[in-house]
């Protein structure tokens, strides 16, 4: 278990389920937060101050920063992808395009100024942020609803409700994936995230498992169990693994589950580094800041057990000690 370190709750909190947290790329440590309360917030983390709150008009499921800390994009239940100027508070949030069903994830390709949006309409769309029309540059059809998506350099990885992972090389400008793989795990995909070195990806499921796969088929991946609580000799509670975040310096990664637990892993050496103290609710989303000295954790019930009494929705920011994330030495 990790030692007790500084953890703060950002205030004021969103008033409904938190869906996504993303740190800005620079040292200012601004945190973008989306929520079912139809808002996008920007927190000044060092000063624990709500810098900006934008009312979007419908529940927001996905966010990302754009070309710099002043630009962001969001998507949600209504299917539209909105562009936000974070330096000029405004009531209007122009749409760059839309899907026919909710937008579940958004990623930004800085090299081309392209926004990729994944949707429950079984497609990923690519949008040119400078185009005057709201027509996608490309639409990538998927085998099922898009549940998660990750981007690193020219790699784009898409996890779907068909329990498949589609691998794209965005340099090809093709709507056909380089490869489509079945998930290495039996149950429904919750999250996919590309390794920092671009060699592969991590995939998580509803059934408390994590798989690490490599793009090079000759390199064997592996899977392991986590986010489980043993009740007795025969019964174990198994929790969905909702989120994965990679440490920007060491390349180790955190997993967050519906058990309210965050585990830190050394993927290369197949070891758990530490387990953080339990949070107040399910871990819905996580993000490390630019240098990995902080981790933001959205503690927010994700309805894995159906409706229940309202629980608080809180974004925690925890100081990260090097011992929490440094890879284990090989024995």
mmCIF file of C-alpha atoms in Angstrom:
data_model
loop_
_atom_site.group_PDB
_atom_site.id
_atom_site.type_symbol
_atom_site.label_atom_id
_atom_site.label_comp_id
_atom_site.label_asym_id
_atom_site.label_seq_id
_atom_site.Cartn_x
_atom_site.Cartn_y
_atom_site.Cartn_z
ATOM 1 C CA UNK A 1 0.000 0.000 0.000
ATOM 2 C CA UNK A 2 1.288 3.469 -0.877
ATOM 3 C CA UNK A 3 2.150 5.806 1.970
ATOM 4 C CA UNK A 4 -0.131 8.707 2.847
ATOM 5 C CA UNK A 5 0.601 11.785 0.717
ATOM 6 C CA UNK A 6 -1.158 15.013 -0.148
ATOM 7 C CA UNK A 7 -4.546 14.555 -1.818
ATOM 8 C CA UNK A 8 -6.953 17.415 -2.459
ATOM 9 C CA UNK A 9 -10.533 17.513 -3.679
ATOM 10 C CA UNK A 10 -11.165 20.145 -6.353
ATOM 11 C CA UNK A 11 -13.923 22.584 -5.469
ATOM 12 C CA UNK A 12 -16.641 23.212 -6.434
ATOM 13 C CA UNK A 13 -17.305 19.708 -7.754
ATOM 14 C CA UNK A 14 -19.476 18.771 -10.734
ATOM 15 C CA UNK A 15 -23.034 18.009 -9.634
ATOM 16 C CA UNK A 16 -23.495 14.790 -11.658
ATOM 17 C CA UNK A 17 -21.413 11.902 -12.956
ATOM 18 C CA UNK A 18 -17.876 12.867 -14.003
ATOM 19 C CA UNK A 19 -16.966 11.353 -17.362
ATOM 20 C CA UNK A 20 -13.455 12.501 -18.253
ATOM 21 C CA UNK A 21 -10.450 14.388 -16.835
ATOM 22 C CA UNK A 22 -7.533 15.689 -18.920
ATOM 23 C CA UNK A 23 -4.508 17.766 -17.897
ATOM 24 C CA UNK A 24 -3.109 20.513 -20.121
ATOM 25 C CA UNK A 25 0.310 19.782 -21.615
ATOM 26 C CA UNK A 26 2.184 22.582 -19.833
ATOM 27 C CA UNK A 27 3.422 23.362 -16.342
ATOM 28 C CA UNK A 28 0.358 25.486 -15.492
ATOM 29 C CA UNK A 29 -1.529 22.272 -14.603
ATOM 30 C CA UNK A 30 -4.984 23.215 -15.824
ATOM 31 C CA UNK A 31 -7.436 20.308 -15.627
ATOM 32 C CA UNK A 32 -10.299 19.857 -18.074
ATOM 33 C CA UNK A 33 -13.315 18.032 -16.598
ATOM 34 C CA UNK A 34 -16.533 16.865 -18.293
ATOM 35 C CA UNK A 35 -19.718 15.730 -16.615
ATOM 36 C CA UNK A 36 -23.295 14.528 -16.944
ATOM 37 C CA UNK A 37 -24.331 17.883 -15.454
ATOM 38 C CA UNK A 38 -24.004 19.328 -19.009
ATOM 39 C CA UNK A 39 -20.832 21.259 -18.285
ATOM 40 C CA UNK A 40 -17.139 21.440 -19.143
ATOM 41 C CA UNK A 41 -14.957 22.859 -16.377
ATOM 42 C CA UNK A 42 -11.361 24.060 -16.240
ATOM 43 C CA UNK A 43 -9.620 23.959 -12.855
ATOM 44 C CA UNK A 44 -6.443 25.793 -11.916
ATOM 45 C CA UNK A 45 -5.063 22.845 -9.939
ATOM 46 C CA UNK A 46 -2.148 24.488 -8.061
ATOM 47 C CA UNK A 47 -4.584 27.050 -6.595
ATOM 48 C CA UNK A 48 -7.587 24.682 -6.362
ATOM 49 C CA UNK A 49 -9.688 27.201 -8.237
ATOM 50 C CA UNK A 50 -12.493 26.734 -10.772
ATOM 51 C CA UNK A 51 -11.170 28.887 -13.578
ATOM 52 C CA UNK A 52 -13.980 28.365 -16.069
ATOM 53 C CA UNK A 53 -17.334 26.607 -16.299
ATOM 54 C CA UNK A 54 -19.044 26.224 -19.667
ATOM 55 C CA UNK A 55 -22.685 25.165 -19.945
ATOM 56 C CA UNK A 56 -22.998 22.884 -22.987
ATOM 57 C CA UNK A 57 -26.708 22.056 -22.866
ATOM 58 C CA UNK A 58 -26.398 18.268 -22.854
ATOM 59 C CA UNK A 59 -24.401 15.683 -20.893
ATOM 60 C CA UNK A 60 -20.722 15.721 -21.887
ATOM 61 C CA UNK A 61 -19.035 12.327 -22.199
ATOM 62 C CA UNK A 62 -15.645 13.185 -23.716
ATOM 63 C CA UNK A 63 -13.120 16.035 -23.794
ATOM 64 C CA UNK A 64 -9.606 16.776 -25.000
ATOM 65 C CA UNK A 65 -7.275 19.727 -25.328
ATOM 66 C CA UNK A 66 -6.515 21.045 -28.800
ATOM 67 C CA UNK A 67 -3.411 22.757 -30.154
ATOM 68 C CA UNK A 68 -2.643 24.490 -26.831
ATOM 69 C CA UNK A 69 -4.049 25.204 -23.366
ATOM 70 C CA UNK A 70 -6.555 27.733 -24.756
ATOM 71 C CA UNK A 71 -8.349 25.279 -27.065
ATOM 72 C CA UNK A 72 -10.499 22.284 -26.197
ATOM 73 C CA UNK A 73 -13.094 19.993 -27.755
ATOM 74 C CA UNK A 74 -16.006 18.123 -26.242
ATOM 75 C CA UNK A 75 -18.671 15.641 -27.282
ATOM 76 C CA UNK A 76 -21.605 14.040 -25.595
ATOM 77 C CA UNK A 77 -25.092 12.632 -25.539
ATOM 78 C CA UNK A 78 -26.477 14.848 -28.274
ATOM 79 C CA UNK A 79 -23.784 13.741 -30.774
ATOM 80 C CA UNK A 80 -22.215 17.107 -31.557
ATOM 81 C CA UNK A 81 -18.499 17.916 -31.282
ATOM 82 C CA UNK A 82 -18.008 21.400 -29.820
ATOM 83 C CA UNK A 83 -14.936 23.624 -30.018
ATOM 84 C CA UNK A 84 -14.058 25.797 -27.009
ATOM 85 C CA UNK A 85 -11.882 28.879 -26.620
ATOM 86 C CA UNK A 86 -10.789 28.640 -22.985
ATOM 87 C CA UNK A 87 -9.361 32.176 -22.923
ATOM 88 C CA UNK A 88 -12.613 33.873 -23.953
ATOM 89 C CA UNK A 89 -15.616 32.737 -21.884
ATOM 90 C CA UNK A 90 -18.668 32.544 -24.119
ATOM 91 C CA UNK A 91 -22.151 31.085 -24.169
ATOM 92 C CA UNK A 92 -21.688 29.844 -27.740
ATOM 93 C CA UNK A 93 -19.658 26.711 -28.399
ATOM 94 C CA UNK A 94 -19.468 26.221 -32.183
ATOM 95 C CA UNK A 95 -19.887 22.691 -33.510
ATOM 96 C CA UNK A 96 -17.284 21.311 -35.908
ATOM 97 C CA UNK A 97 -19.479 18.307 -36.766
ATOM 98 C CA UNK A 98 -21.770 15.665 -35.351
ATOM 99 C CA UNK A 99 -22.652 11.993 -35.071
ATOM 100 C CA UNK A 100 -26.132 10.451 -35.148
ATOM 101 C CA UNK A 101 -25.605 8.994 -31.650
ATOM 102 C CA UNK A 102 -23.633 9.998 -28.527
ATOM 103 C CA UNK A 103 -19.931 10.809 -28.779
ATOM 104 C CA UNK A 104 -18.016 8.619 -26.321
ATOM 105 C CA UNK A 105 -14.408 9.707 -26.894
ATOM 106 C CA UNK A 106 -12.330 12.454 -28.526
ATOM 107 C CA UNK A 107 -8.646 12.682 -29.439
ATOM 108 C CA UNK A 108 -6.621 15.452 -31.107
ATOM 109 C CA UNK A 109 -3.855 14.947 -33.693
ATOM 110 C CA UNK A 110 -1.565 17.951 -33.231
ATOM 111 C CA UNK A 111 0.505 17.147 -36.327
ATOM 112 C CA UNK A 112 -2.483 17.669 -38.646
ATOM 113 C CA UNK A 113 -4.923 19.715 -36.576
ATOM 114 C CA UNK A 114 -7.445 16.880 -36.835
ATOM 115 C CA UNK A 115 -9.994 15.923 -34.176
ATOM 116 C CA UNK A 116 -11.025 12.241 -34.020
ATOM 117 C CA UNK A 117 -14.389 11.459 -32.436
ATOM 118 C CA UNK A 118 -15.696 7.991 -31.592
ATOM 119 C CA UNK A 119 -19.425 7.383 -31.270
ATOM 120 C CA UNK A 120 -22.096 4.882 -30.342
ATOM 121 C CA UNK A 121 -23.162 5.166 -34.015
ATOM 122 C CA UNK A 122 -20.371 2.638 -34.751
ATOM 123 C CA UNK A 123 -18.013 5.088 -36.396
ATOM 124 C CA UNK A 124 -14.955 7.254 -35.826
ATOM 125 C CA UNK A 125 -14.947 10.586 -37.651
ATOM 126 C CA UNK A 126 -11.973 12.834 -38.465
ATOM 127 C CA UNK A 127 -12.654 16.586 -38.445
ATOM 128 C CA UNK A 128 -10.485 19.388 -39.842
ATOM 129 C CA UNK A 129 -10.757 22.118 -37.210
ATOM 130 C CA UNK A 130 -10.069 24.852 -39.786
ATOM 131 C CA UNK A 131 -12.579 23.683 -42.397
ATOM 132 C CA UNK A 132 -15.629 25.846 -43.063
ATOM 133 C CA UNK A 133 -17.906 22.832 -43.598
ATOM 134 C CA UNK A 134 -19.108 20.372 -40.956
ATOM 135 C CA UNK A 135 -18.271 17.366 -43.107
ATOM 136 C CA UNK A 136 -15.721 14.879 -41.774
ATOM 137 C CA UNK A 137 -12.430 14.510 -43.584
ATOM 138 C CA UNK A 138 -12.921 10.780 -43.147
ATOM 139 C CA UNK A 139 -15.322 8.414 -41.454
ATOM 140 C CA UNK A 140 -14.034 5.091 -40.153
ATOM 141 C CA UNK A 141 -16.813 2.478 -39.821
ATOM 142 C CA UNK A 142 -16.595 0.181 -36.788
ATOM 143 C CA UNK A 143 -18.012 -3.245 -35.958
ATOM 144 C CA UNK A 144 -19.888 -1.883 -32.931
ATOM 145 C CA UNK A 145 -20.320 1.116 -30.645
ATOM 146 C CA UNK A 146 -17.065 2.927 -29.956
ATOM 147 C CA UNK A 147 -16.373 2.661 -26.227
ATOM 148 C CA UNK A 148 -12.766 3.846 -26.085
ATOM 149 C CA UNK A 149 -10.090 5.323 -28.306
ATOM 150 C CA UNK A 150 -6.411 6.219 -27.973
ATOM 151 C CA UNK A 151 -3.918 8.099 -30.128
ATOM 152 C CA UNK A 152 -0.117 8.274 -30.098
ATOM 153 C CA UNK A 153 1.891 9.737 -33.001
ATOM 154 C CA UNK A 154 0.485 8.012 -36.114
ATOM 155 C CA UNK A 155 -1.268 5.195 -34.216
ATOM 156 C CA UNK A 156 -5.023 5.287 -33.575
ATOM 157 C CA UNK A 157 -6.583 2.414 -31.617
ATOM 158 C CA UNK A 158 -10.347 1.921 -31.269
ATOM 159 C CA UNK A 159 -12.124 -0.417 -28.819
ATOM 160 C CA UNK A 160 -15.721 -1.372 -29.623
ATOM 161 C CA UNK A 161 -18.767 -3.136 -28.217
ATOM 162 C CA UNK A 162 -18.005 -5.993 -30.628
ATOM 163 C CA UNK A 163 -15.049 -6.779 -28.311
ATOM 164 C CA UNK A 164 -12.683 -5.875 -31.111
ATOM 165 C CA UNK A 165 -9.740 -3.483 -31.320
ATOM 166 C CA UNK A 166 -9.180 -1.699 -34.647
ATOM 167 C CA UNK A 167 -5.637 -0.458 -35.355
ATOM 168 C CA UNK A 168 -5.114 2.500 -37.724
ATOM 169 C CA UNK A 169 -2.114 4.328 -39.153
ATOM 170 C CA UNK A 170 -3.439 7.859 -39.689
ATOM 171 C CA UNK A 171 -0.649 8.620 -42.180
ATOM 172 C CA UNK A 172 -2.381 6.309 -44.671
ATOM 173 C CA UNK A 173 -5.524 8.467 -44.962
ATOM 174 C CA UNK A 174 -7.534 5.271 -45.298
ATOM 175 C CA UNK A 175 -10.839 4.317 -43.700
ATOM 176 C CA UNK A 176 -9.630 0.706 -43.501
ATOM 177 C CA UNK A 177 -7.738 -0.385 -40.388
ATOM 178 C CA UNK A 178 -4.236 -1.786 -40.693
ATOM 179 C CA UNK A 179 -5.552 -4.637 -38.574
ATOM 180 C CA UNK A 180 -8.615 -5.581 -36.559
ATOM 181 C CA UNK A 181 -8.026 -7.841 -33.583
ATOM 182 C CA UNK A 182 -10.337 -9.616 -31.226
ATOM 183 C CA UNK A 183 -9.862 -8.382 -27.687
ATOM 184 C CA UNK A 184 -7.468 -10.653 -25.763
ATOM 185 C CA UNK A 185 -10.036 -10.582 -22.945
ATOM 186 C CA UNK A 186 -13.381 -12.365 -22.835
ATOM 187 C CA UNK A 187 -15.631 -9.591 -21.492
ATOM 188 C CA UNK A 188 -16.724 -6.150 -22.714
ATOM 189 C CA UNK A 189 -14.016 -3.550 -23.378
ATOM 190 C CA UNK A 190 -14.002 -0.524 -21.077
ATOM 191 C CA UNK A 191 -10.756 1.232 -22.033
ATOM 192 C CA UNK A 192 -7.894 1.115 -24.545
ATOM 193 C CA UNK A 193 -4.720 3.170 -24.181
ATOM 194 C CA UNK A 194 -1.563 3.138 -26.319
ATOM 195 C CA UNK A 195 1.808 2.556 -24.625
ATOM 196 C CA UNK A 196 3.968 5.730 -24.395
ATOM 197 C CA UNK A 197 6.631 4.210 -26.677
ATOM 198 C CA UNK A 198 3.999 3.390 -29.313
ATOM 199 C CA UNK A 199 4.804 -0.333 -29.257
ATOM 200 C CA UNK A 200 1.332 -1.562 -28.308
ATOM 201 C CA UNK A 201 -1.671 -0.893 -26.105
ATOM 202 C CA UNK A 202 -3.435 -1.787 -22.892
ATOM 203 C CA UNK A 203 -7.066 -2.930 -22.936
ATOM 204 C CA UNK A 204 -9.343 -3.302 -19.903
ATOM 205 C CA UNK A 205 -12.730 -4.919 -19.392
ATOM 206 C CA UNK A 206 -15.817 -5.046 -17.218
ATOM 207 C CA UNK A 207 -14.514 -8.229 -15.590
ATOM 208 C CA UNK A 208 -11.500 -6.955 -13.675
ATOM 209 C CA UNK A 209 -8.818 -7.867 -16.186
ATOM 210 C CA UNK A 210 -6.138 -6.000 -18.095
ATOM 211 C CA UNK A 211 -4.447 -7.107 -21.309
ATOM 212 C CA UNK A 212 -1.219 -5.752 -22.791
ATOM 213 C CA UNK A 213 -0.877 -6.280 -26.546
ATOM 214 C CA UNK A 214 1.929 -5.336 -28.937
ATOM 215 C CA UNK A 215 1.572 -4.057 -32.507
ATOM 216 C CA UNK A 216 4.340 -6.441 -33.517
ATOM 217 C CA UNK A 217 2.500 -9.769 -33.634
ATOM 218 C CA UNK A 218 5.790 -11.596 -32.990
ATOM 219 C CA UNK A 219 5.959 -10.071 -29.507
ATOM 220 C CA UNK A 220 3.688 -11.945 -27.141
ATOM 221 C CA UNK A 221 1.296 -9.975 -24.972
ATOM 222 C CA UNK A 222 -0.211 -11.042 -21.671
ATOM 223 C CA UNK A 223 -3.229 -10.477 -19.404
ATOM 224 C CA UNK A 224 -3.731 -10.331 -15.665
ATOM 225 C CA UNK A 225 -6.476 -10.080 -13.059
ATOM 226 C CA UNK A 226 -6.934 -6.977 -10.908
ATOM 227 C CA UNK A 227 -9.585 -4.890 -9.110
ATOM 228 C CA UNK A 228 -10.994 -7.913 -7.273
ATOM 229 C CA UNK A 229 -12.012 -8.387 -3.669
ATOM 230 C CA UNK A 230 -12.017 -11.820 -2.105
ATOM 231 C CA UNK A 231 -15.096 -12.383 0.084
ATOM 232 C CA UNK A 232 -14.375 -15.938 1.231
ATOM 233 C CA UNK A 233 -12.743 -19.123 -0.008
ATOM 234 C CA UNK A 234 -15.138 -19.474 -2.957
ATOM 235 C CA UNK A 235 -16.508 -15.990 -3.765
ATOM 236 C CA UNK A 236 -14.763 -12.941 -5.199
ATOM 237 C CA UNK A 237 -16.213 -9.545 -6.106
ATOM 238 C CA UNK A 238 -15.024 -8.526 -9.574
ATOM 239 C CA UNK A 239 -15.029 -4.855 -10.634
ATOM 240 C CA UNK A 240 -14.918 -3.186 -14.072
ATOM 241 C CA UNK A 241 -11.636 -1.443 -14.914
ATOM 242 C CA UNK A 242 -12.757 1.930 -16.271
ATOM 243 C CA UNK A 243 -9.584 3.880 -16.883
ATOM 244 C CA UNK A 244 -5.885 3.622 -17.726
ATOM 245 C CA UNK A 245 -3.303 6.426 -17.480
ATOM 246 C CA UNK A 246 0.398 6.179 -18.378
ATOM 247 C CA UNK A 247 3.082 7.986 -16.401
ATOM 248 C CA UNK A 248 4.808 10.443 -18.804
ATOM 249 C CA UNK A 249 8.323 9.843 -17.444
ATOM 250 C CA UNK A 250 8.555 6.194 -16.424
ATOM 251 C CA UNK A 251 5.970 4.645 -18.803
ATOM 252 C CA UNK A 252 4.369 2.708 -15.962
ATOM 253 C CA UNK A 253 0.593 2.887 -15.788
ATOM 254 C CA UNK A 254 -2.332 3.291 -13.436
ATOM 255 C CA UNK A 255 -5.641 1.421 -13.607
ATOM 256 C CA UNK A 256 -8.807 2.701 -11.964
ATOM 257 C CA UNK A 257 -11.773 0.482 -11.153
ATOM 258 C CA UNK A 258 -15.313 0.466 -9.819
ATOM 259 C CA UNK A 259 -13.853 -0.666 -6.483
ATOM 260 C CA UNK A 260 -12.600 2.911 -5.973
ATOM 261 C CA UNK A 261 -9.025 1.651 -6.193
ATOM 262 C CA UNK A 262 -6.103 2.924 -8.276
ATOM 263 C CA UNK A 263 -3.279 0.451 -8.886
ATOM 264 C CA UNK A 264 0.123 1.383 -10.321
ATOM 265 C CA UNK A 265 1.717 -1.204 -12.628
ATOM 266 C CA UNK A 266 5.098 -1.921 -14.149
ATOM 267 C CA UNK A 267 4.007 -3.455 -17.455
ATOM 268 C CA UNK A 268 7.501 -4.356 -18.600
ATOM 269 C CA UNK A 269 8.264 -6.408 -15.499
ATOM 270 C CA UNK A 270 4.654 -7.574 -14.958
ATOM 271 C CA UNK A 271 4.475 -6.296 -11.389
ATOM 272 C CA UNK A 272 2.204 -4.078 -9.321
ATOM 273 C CA UNK A 273 4.184 -1.163 -7.902
ATOM 274 C CA UNK A 274 1.640 0.090 -5.388
ATOM 275 C CA UNK A 275 -2.041 0.566 -4.570
ATOM 276 C CA UNK A 276 -3.373 3.992 -3.610
ATOM 277 C CA UNK A 277 -5.745 4.493 -0.700
ATOM 278 C CA UNK A 278 -9.346 3.791 -1.706
ATOM 279 C CA UNK A 279 -11.292 6.713 -3.178
ATOM 280 C CA UNK A 280 -14.849 7.690 -2.258
ATOM 281 C CA UNK A 281 -16.518 6.112 -5.316
ATOM 282 C CA UNK A 282 -15.837 4.299 -8.593
ATOM 283 C CA UNK A 283 -12.832 5.614 -10.510
ATOM 284 C CA UNK A 284 -14.400 6.897 -13.731
ATOM 285 C CA UNK A 285 -11.374 8.601 -15.312
ATOM 286 C CA UNK A 286 -7.729 9.422 -14.553
ATOM 287 C CA UNK A 287 -4.904 11.560 -15.939
ATOM 288 C CA UNK A 288 -1.303 12.350 -15.036
ATOM 289 C CA UNK A 289 -0.038 15.909 -15.427
ATOM 290 C CA UNK A 290 2.822 16.899 -17.748
ATOM 291 C CA UNK A 291 5.670 15.657 -15.534
ATOM 292 C CA UNK A 292 3.837 12.907 -13.661
ATOM 293 C CA UNK A 293 4.054 14.684 -10.307
ATOM 294 C CA UNK A 294 0.255 14.682 -9.949
ATOM 295 C CA UNK A 295 -2.557 12.315 -10.863
ATOM 296 C CA UNK A 296 -6.178 13.451 -11.229
ATOM 297 C CA UNK A 297 -8.782 10.867 -10.255
ATOM 298 C CA UNK A 298 -12.510 11.274 -10.988
ATOM 299 C CA UNK A 299 -14.342 9.451 -8.193
ATOM 300 C CA UNK A 300 -17.829 9.108 -9.594
ATOM 301 C CA UNK A 301 -20.366 6.280 -9.606
ATOM 302 C CA UNK A 302 -20.579 4.661 -13.059
ATOM 303 C CA UNK A 303 -23.842 2.755 -12.539
ATOM 304 C CA UNK A 304 -22.167 -0.654 -12.598
ATOM 305 C CA UNK A 305 -24.742 -1.814 -10.017
ATOM 306 C CA UNK A 306 -27.712 0.103 -11.446
ATOM 307 C CA UNK A 307 -29.446 3.072 -9.793
ATOM 308 C CA UNK A 308 -28.659 3.647 -6.122
ATOM 309 C CA UNK A 309 -28.676 6.500 -3.641
ATOM 310 C CA UNK A 310 -26.877 9.545 -5.027
ATOM 311 C CA UNK A 311 -23.176 9.511 -4.263
ATOM 312 C CA UNK A 312 -20.866 12.499 -4.345
ATOM 313 C CA UNK A 313 -18.927 13.193 -7.527
ATOM 314 C CA UNK A 314 -15.438 14.457 -6.762
ATOM 315 C CA UNK A 315 -12.217 15.107 -8.666
ATOM 316 C CA UNK A 316 -9.200 14.359 -6.486
ATOM 317 C CA UNK A 317 -5.670 15.416 -7.324
ATOM 318 C CA UNK A 318 -2.983 13.397 -5.573
ATOM 319 C CA UNK A 319 0.729 14.146 -5.359
ATOM 320 C CA UNK A 320 2.736 11.314 -6.937
ATOM 321 C CA UNK A 321 5.863 10.024 -5.229
ATOM 322 C CA UNK A 322 8.607 8.518 -7.387
ATOM 323 C CA UNK A 323 8.315 5.244 -5.461
ATOM 324 C CA UNK A 324 4.652 5.033 -6.595
ATOM 325 C CA UNK A 325 5.541 4.913 -10.289
ATOM 326 C CA UNK A 326 9.192 3.938 -10.748
ATOM 327 C CA UNK A 327 9.537 0.519 -12.455
ATOM 328 C CA UNK A 328 10.479 -2.443 -10.302
ATOM 329 C CA UNK A 329 13.948 -3.851 -10.766
ATOM 330 C CA UNK A 330 14.054 -7.257 -12.346
ATOM 331 C CA UNK A 331 14.759 -9.980 -9.826
#
